[in-house]
């Protein structure tokens, strides 16, 4: 069997978790396999949880059995299903597959008809390791991800677009009296989304916000949680929290350096790019739902690619 296995891209990691029934149907997801690896050299015991019975066909079962065998015995693939030691060694050989501070790793393995998203948890809350395999019909998964690349539209009740959120990003709903709460959004189709696990048409969600006197802003994953910047007019050193306002911190930083120099030092330490800083400053000044608050609209020097947006 030809199995093309590689580290999963960040957007593909979304599919290395259990999906809702709506998304599972659209992606051709029969179910998922779960295994716990308690002993270093003992093969894990697996359990199968069915999601979409119509996808759990004899053809799929036959292929999945072969895939599991390959992942258990073929050294080319770890073998990740052999035991905990083999799983950990394979994950550590692909650091680009790691996320959540290196506690989890995700891989994608493709055959001609199916894609398998494999998530490895090297140390769970109980200290044991776990592995999850989520199979999808490849053409369905790729079609859904391609459509999801357009983002989830947030609109007014009059259908005017406010902004788009990337699949899997967070949004913040701000109430009439300033209370707020954050929720993850998932793409279902061009007119529907799952917001905090609840299913909405995008117009229905807009109408519910209007009735409650609330508004919504994106918390783009492409933005850092915070950064340092300099106010355009007063040239004060400020710190900006994602989704919030800027706070003046003049008087901090290295003595003898300008606010700009201190901001650059702090941002470099945190890994914040010029484009991200520019987008964060625009978000704090003009609103987080504006195009100027998106780092994709800036070049590497922090200059707008399309002036005037």
Coordinates of N, CA and C in Angstrom, one line a residue, residues 113-257:
X113 N -7.9 7.1 -1.8 CA -9.3 7.5 -1.6 C -9.5 8.1 -0.2
X114 N -8.6 7.9 0.7 CA -8.8 8.3 2.1 C -7.7 9.1 2.6
X115 N -8.0 10.0 3.6 CA -7.0 10.8 4.3 C -7.2 10.4 5.8
X116 N -6.1 10.2 6.5 CA -6.1 9.9 7.9 C -5.3 11.0 8.7
X117 N -6.1 11.7 9.6 CA -5.5 12.7 10.4 C -5.1 12.0 11.8
X118 N -3.9 12.0 12.1 CA -3.4 11.3 13.3 C -2.9 12.3 14.3
X119 N -3.5 12.2 15.5 CA -3.1 13.1 16.6 C -2.4 12.3 17.7
X120 N -1.3 12.6 18.1 CA -0.5 11.9 19.1 C -0.4 12.8 20.3
X121 N -0.8 12.4 21.5 CA -0.7 13.1 22.7 C 0.4 12.4 23.5
X122 N 1.5 13.0 23.6 CA 2.6 12.3 24.3 C 2.5 12.3 25.8
X123 N 1.8 13.2 26.4 CA 1.6 13.2 27.8 C 0.3 13.8 28.1
X124 N -0.7 13.0 28.5 CA -2.0 13.5 28.9 C -2.0 14.0 30.3
X125 N -3.2 14.4 30.8 CA -3.3 14.9 32.2 C -3.0 13.8 33.2
X126 N -3.2 12.5 32.8 CA -2.9 11.4 33.6 C -1.5 10.8 33.5
X127 N -0.7 11.5 32.6 CA 0.7 11.1 32.4 C 0.9 10.0 31.3
X128 N -0.2 9.4 30.8 CA -0.2 8.4 29.7 C -0.2 9.1 28.4
X129 N 0.2 8.3 27.4 CA 0.2 8.8 26.0 C -1.1 8.2 25.2
X130 N -1.5 9.0 24.2 CA -2.7 8.6 23.5 C -2.5 8.8 22.0
X131 N -3.3 8.1 21.2 CA -3.2 8.3 19.8 C -4.6 8.2 19.2
X132 N -5.0 9.2 18.3 CA -6.3 9.2 17.7 C -6.1 9.2 16.2
X133 N -6.9 8.5 15.5 CA -6.9 8.5 14.0 C -8.3 8.8 13.5
X134 N -8.3 9.9 12.7 CA -9.6 10.3 12.1 C -9.5 10.2 10.6
X135 N -10.2 9.2 10.1 CA -10.2 9.0 8.6 C -11.3 9.8 7.9
X136 N -11.0 10.2 6.7 CA -12.0 11.0 5.9 C -11.9 10.5 4.4
X137 N -13.0 10.6 3.7 CA -12.9 10.5 2.3 C -12.1 11.6 1.8
X138 N -11.0 11.3 1.1 CA -10.0 12.4 0.7 C -10.6 13.5 -0.1
X139 N -11.4 13.2 -1.1 CA -12.0 14.2 -2.0 C -13.0 15.1 -1.2
X140 N -13.7 14.5 -0.2 CA -14.6 15.3 0.6 C -13.9 16.2 1.5
X141 N -12.8 15.7 2.2 CA -12.1 16.5 3.1 C -11.4 17.7 2.4
X142 N -10.8 17.4 1.2 CA -10.1 18.5 0.5 C -11.1 19.5 0.0
X143 N -12.3 19.1 -0.5 CA -13.3 20.0 -0.9 C -13.7 20.9 0.2
X144 N -14.0 20.3 1.4 CA -14.4 21.1 2.5 C -13.4 22.1 3.0
X145 N -12.1 21.7 3.0 CA -11.0 22.6 3.4 C -10.8 23.7 2.4
X146 N -11.0 23.4 1.1 CA -10.8 24.4 0.1 C -11.9 25.5 0.3
X147 N -13.2 25.1 0.5 CA -14.2 26.0 0.7 C -14.1 26.8 2.0
X148 N -13.5 26.1 3.0 CA -13.4 26.8 4.3 C -12.3 27.9 4.3
X149 N -11.4 27.8 3.3 CA -10.3 28.8 3.1 C -10.9 30.2 2.9
X150 N -12.1 30.3 2.4 CA -12.7 31.6 2.2 C -13.1 32.3 3.5
X151 N -13.1 31.5 4.5 CA -13.5 32.1 5.8 C -14.9 32.1 6.1
X152 N -15.3 32.4 7.3 CA -16.7 32.4 7.8 C -17.1 33.9 7.8
X153 N -18.2 34.1 7.1 CA -18.6 35.5 7.0 C -19.4 35.9 8.2
X154 N -19.1 37.1 8.7 CA -20.0 37.8 9.7 C -20.6 39.0 9.1
X155 N -21.9 39.1 9.2 CA -22.6 40.1 8.4 C -23.6 40.9 9.3
X156 N -24.2 41.9 8.8 CA -25.3 42.6 9.4 C -26.6 41.9 9.1
X157 N -27.6 42.2 9.8 CA -28.9 41.6 9.4 C -29.3 42.0 8.0
X158 N -28.7 43.1 7.4 CA -29.0 43.5 6.1 C -28.1 42.8 5.1
X159 N -27.3 41.8 5.6 CA -26.4 41.0 4.7 C -25.1 41.8 4.2
X160 N -24.8 42.9 4.9 CA -23.5 43.6 4.6 C -22.4 42.9 5.4
X161 N -21.3 42.5 4.7 CA -20.2 41.8 5.3 C -19.4 42.7 6.3
X162 N -19.2 42.2 7.5 CA -18.4 43.0 8.5 C -16.9 42.5 8.4
X163 N -16.7 41.2 8.4 CA -15.4 40.6 8.4 C -15.5 39.1 8.1
X164 N -14.4 38.5 7.9 CA -14.4 37.0 7.8 C -13.4 36.5 8.8
X165 N -13.8 35.4 9.5 CA -13.0 34.7 10.4 C -12.5 33.4 9.8
X166 N -11.2 33.1 10.1 CA -10.7 31.8 9.6 C -11.3 30.7 10.3
X167 N -11.5 29.5 9.6 CA -12.0 28.3 10.2 C -11.1 27.9 11.5
X168 N -11.8 27.8 12.6 CA -11.1 27.4 13.8 C -10.6 28.6 14.6
X169 N -10.8 29.8 14.2 CA -10.4 31.0 14.9 C -11.5 31.3 16.0
X170 N -11.1 32.2 16.9 CA -12.0 32.6 17.9 C -12.6 34.0 17.6
X171 N -13.8 34.2 18.1 CA -14.5 35.5 18.0 C -14.9 35.9 19.4
X172 N -15.0 37.2 19.6 CA -15.5 37.8 20.9 C -16.8 38.5 20.7
X173 N -17.8 38.1 21.5 CA -19.1 38.8 21.5 C -19.1 39.7 22.7
X174 N -19.4 41.0 22.4 CA -19.3 42.0 23.4 C -20.8 42.5 23.6
X175 N -21.2 42.4 24.9 CA -22.6 42.7 25.2 C -22.9 44.2 25.3
X176 N -24.1 44.6 25.4 CA -24.5 46.0 25.5 C -23.9 46.7 26.6
X177 N -23.6 46.0 27.7 CA -23.0 46.7 28.9 C -21.5 46.3 29.1
X178 N -20.9 45.9 28.0 CA -19.5 45.6 28.1 C -19.0 44.2 28.4
X179 N -19.9 43.4 28.8 CA -19.5 42.0 29.1 C -19.1 41.3 27.8
X180 N -18.2 40.3 27.9 CA -17.8 39.7 26.7 C -17.5 38.2 26.9
X181 N -17.5 37.4 25.9 CA -17.1 36.0 25.9 C -16.7 35.6 24.6
X182 N -15.7 34.6 24.6 CA -15.0 34.2 23.4 C -15.5 32.8 23.0
X183 N -15.6 32.6 21.7 CA -16.1 31.3 21.2 C -15.3 30.9 19.9
X184 N -15.1 29.6 19.7 CA -14.5 29.1 18.4 C -15.6 29.1 17.3
X185 N -15.1 29.4 16.1 CA -16.1 29.3 15.0 C -15.5 28.2 14.0
X186 N -16.4 27.4 13.4 CA -16.1 26.4 12.5 C -16.9 26.6 11.2
X187 N -16.3 26.5 10.1 CA -17.0 26.6 8.8 C -17.8 25.3 8.5
X188 N -19.1 25.5 8.2 CA -20.0 24.4 7.7 C -20.2 24.5 6.2
X189 N -20.7 25.7 5.8 CA -20.8 26.0 4.4 C -20.9 27.5 4.3
X190 N -21.1 28.0 3.1 CA -21.0 29.5 2.9 C -22.0 30.3 3.7
X191 N -23.1 29.7 4.1 CA -24.2 30.4 4.8 C -24.4 29.9 6.2
X192 N -23.6 28.9 6.7 CA -23.8 28.4 8.0 C -22.4 28.2 8.7
X193 N -22.5 28.3 10.0 CA -21.3 28.1 10.8 C -21.6 27.5 12.2
X194 N -20.7 26.9 12.8 CA -20.8 26.5 14.2 C -20.1 27.5 15.1
X195 N -20.8 28.1 16.0 CA -20.2 29.1 16.8 C -20.3 28.7 18.3
X196 N -19.2 28.4 18.9 CA -19.3 27.9 20.3 C -20.0 26.5 20.3
X197 N -20.0 25.8 19.3 CA -20.6 24.5 19.3 C -22.1 24.5 18.8
X198 N -22.7 25.7 18.7 CA -24.1 25.8 18.2 C -24.1 26.1 16.7
X199 N -25.1 25.6 16.1 CA -25.3 25.8 14.6 C -26.1 27.0 14.3
X200 N -25.6 27.9 13.4 CA -26.3 29.1 13.0 C -26.2 29.3 11.5
X201 N -27.3 29.9 11.0 CA -27.1 30.5 9.7 C -26.4 31.9 10.0
X202 N -25.6 32.4 9.1 CA -24.9 33.6 9.4 C -25.8 34.8 9.6
X203 N -26.9 34.8 8.9 CA -27.9 35.8 9.1 C -28.6 35.7 10.4
X204 N -28.9 34.5 10.8 CA -29.6 34.2 12.1 C -28.7 34.7 13.2
X205 N -27.4 34.5 13.1 CA -26.5 35.0 14.2 C -26.4 36.5 14.2
X206 N -26.4 37.1 13.0 CA -26.4 38.6 13.0 C -27.7 39.2 13.6
X207 N -28.8 38.6 13.3 CA -30.1 39.0 13.9 C -30.1 38.9 15.4
X208 N -29.5 37.8 15.9 CA -29.5 37.5 17.4 C -28.6 38.6 18.1
X209 N -27.5 39.0 17.4 CA -26.7 40.0 18.0 C -27.4 41.4 18.1
X210 N -28.1 41.7 17.0 CA -28.9 42.9 16.9 C -29.9 43.0 18.0
X211 N -30.6 41.9 18.2 CA -31.7 41.8 19.2 C -31.1 42.0 20.6
X212 N -29.9 41.5 20.9 CA -29.3 41.6 22.2 C -28.5 42.8 22.4
X213 N -28.4 43.7 21.3 CA -27.6 44.9 21.5 C -26.1 44.6 21.6
X214 N -25.7 43.5 21.0 CA -24.3 43.0 21.1 C -23.5 43.3 19.7
X215 N -22.2 43.1 19.8 CA -21.4 43.2 18.6 C -20.4 42.1 18.7
X216 N -19.7 41.8 17.5 CA -18.8 40.7 17.5 C -17.5 41.2 16.8
X217 N -16.4 40.7 17.3 CA -15.1 41.1 16.7 C -14.3 39.8 16.5
X218 N -13.4 39.7 15.5 CA -12.6 38.5 15.3 C -11.3 38.6 16.3
X219 N -10.9 37.4 16.7 CA -9.7 37.3 17.5 C -8.8 36.4 16.6
X220 N -8.2 37.0 15.6 CA -7.5 36.3 14.6 C -6.3 35.5 15.2
X221 N -6.2 34.3 14.8 CA -5.0 33.5 15.2 C -3.7 33.9 14.7
X222 N -3.8 34.7 13.6 CA -2.6 35.3 13.0 C -2.0 36.4 13.8
X223 N -2.7 36.9 14.8 CA -2.3 38.0 15.7 C -1.7 37.4 17.0
X224 N -0.7 38.0 17.5 CA -0.2 37.6 18.9 C -1.2 38.0 19.9
X225 N -1.0 37.4 21.1 CA -1.9 37.7 22.2 C -1.6 39.1 22.7
X226 N -0.4 39.6 22.5 CA -0.1 41.0 22.9 C 1.2 41.4 22.2
X227 N 1.4 42.7 22.1 CA 2.6 43.3 21.5 C 2.8 44.7 22.0
X228 N 4.0 45.2 21.7 CA 4.4 46.6 22.1 C 4.3 47.4 20.8
X229 N 4.0 48.7 21.0 CA 4.0 49.6 19.8 C 4.2 51.0 20.3
X230 N 4.1 51.9 19.4 CA 4.3 53.4 19.7 C 3.1 54.1 19.1
X231 N 2.5 55.0 19.9 CA 1.4 55.8 19.4 C 1.9 56.8 18.3
X232 N 1.1 56.9 17.2 CA 1.5 57.7 16.1 C 1.7 59.2 16.5
X233 N 0.9 59.8 17.3 CA 1.1 61.2 17.6 C 2.0 61.5 18.8
X234 N 1.8 60.9 19.9 CA 2.6 61.3 21.1 C 3.9 60.5 21.2
X235 N 4.0 59.4 20.4 CA 5.2 58.5 20.4 C 5.4 57.9 21.8
X236 N 4.3 57.6 22.4 CA 4.4 56.9 23.7 C 4.5 55.4 23.5
X237 N 5.3 54.7 24.4 CA 5.3 53.2 24.3 C 4.0 52.7 24.9
X238 N 3.4 51.7 24.2 CA 2.1 51.2 24.6 C 2.2 49.6 24.4
X239 N 1.4 49.0 25.2 CA 1.2 47.5 25.1 C -0.2 47.3 24.6
X240 N -0.4 46.4 23.7 CA -1.7 46.2 23.1 C -2.1 44.7 23.3
X241 N -3.3 44.4 23.9 CA -3.8 43.1 24.1 C -4.7 42.8 22.9
X242 N -4.6 41.6 22.3 CA -5.5 41.3 21.2 C -7.0 41.4 21.6
X243 N -7.7 42.1 20.7 CA -9.1 42.4 21.0 C -9.4 43.5 22.0
X244 N -8.4 44.1 22.5 CA -8.6 45.2 23.5 C -8.0 46.5 23.0
X245 N -7.7 47.4 24.0 CA -7.2 48.7 23.7 C -5.7 48.7 24.1
X246 N -5.1 49.8 23.7 CA -3.7 50.0 24.0 C -3.5 50.7 25.4
X247 N -2.5 50.3 26.1 CA -2.2 50.9 27.5 C -0.8 51.5 27.5
X248 N -0.7 52.7 27.9 CA 0.6 53.4 27.9 C 1.5 52.8 29.0
X249 N 2.7 52.5 28.6 CA 3.7 51.9 29.5 C 5.0 52.7 29.5
X250 N 4.8 54.0 29.1 CA 6.0 54.9 29.1 C 6.7 54.9 30.5
X251 N 8.0 54.8 30.5 CA 8.7 54.7 31.8 C 9.3 53.4 32.0
X252 N 8.8 52.4 31.2 CA 9.4 51.0 31.3 C 10.3 50.9 30.2
X253 N 11.0 49.7 30.1 CA 11.9 49.5 29.0 C 13.3 49.9 29.4
X254 N 14.3 49.7 28.5 CA 15.7 50.0 28.7 C 15.9 51.5 28.8
X255 N 16.6 52.0 29.7 CA 16.9 53.4 29.9 C 17.8 53.9 28.7
X256 N 17.5 55.1 28.2 CA 18.3 55.6 27.1 C 17.9 55.2 25.7
X257 N 16.9 54.3 25.6 CA 16.4 54.0 24.3 C 15.1 54.6 24.1

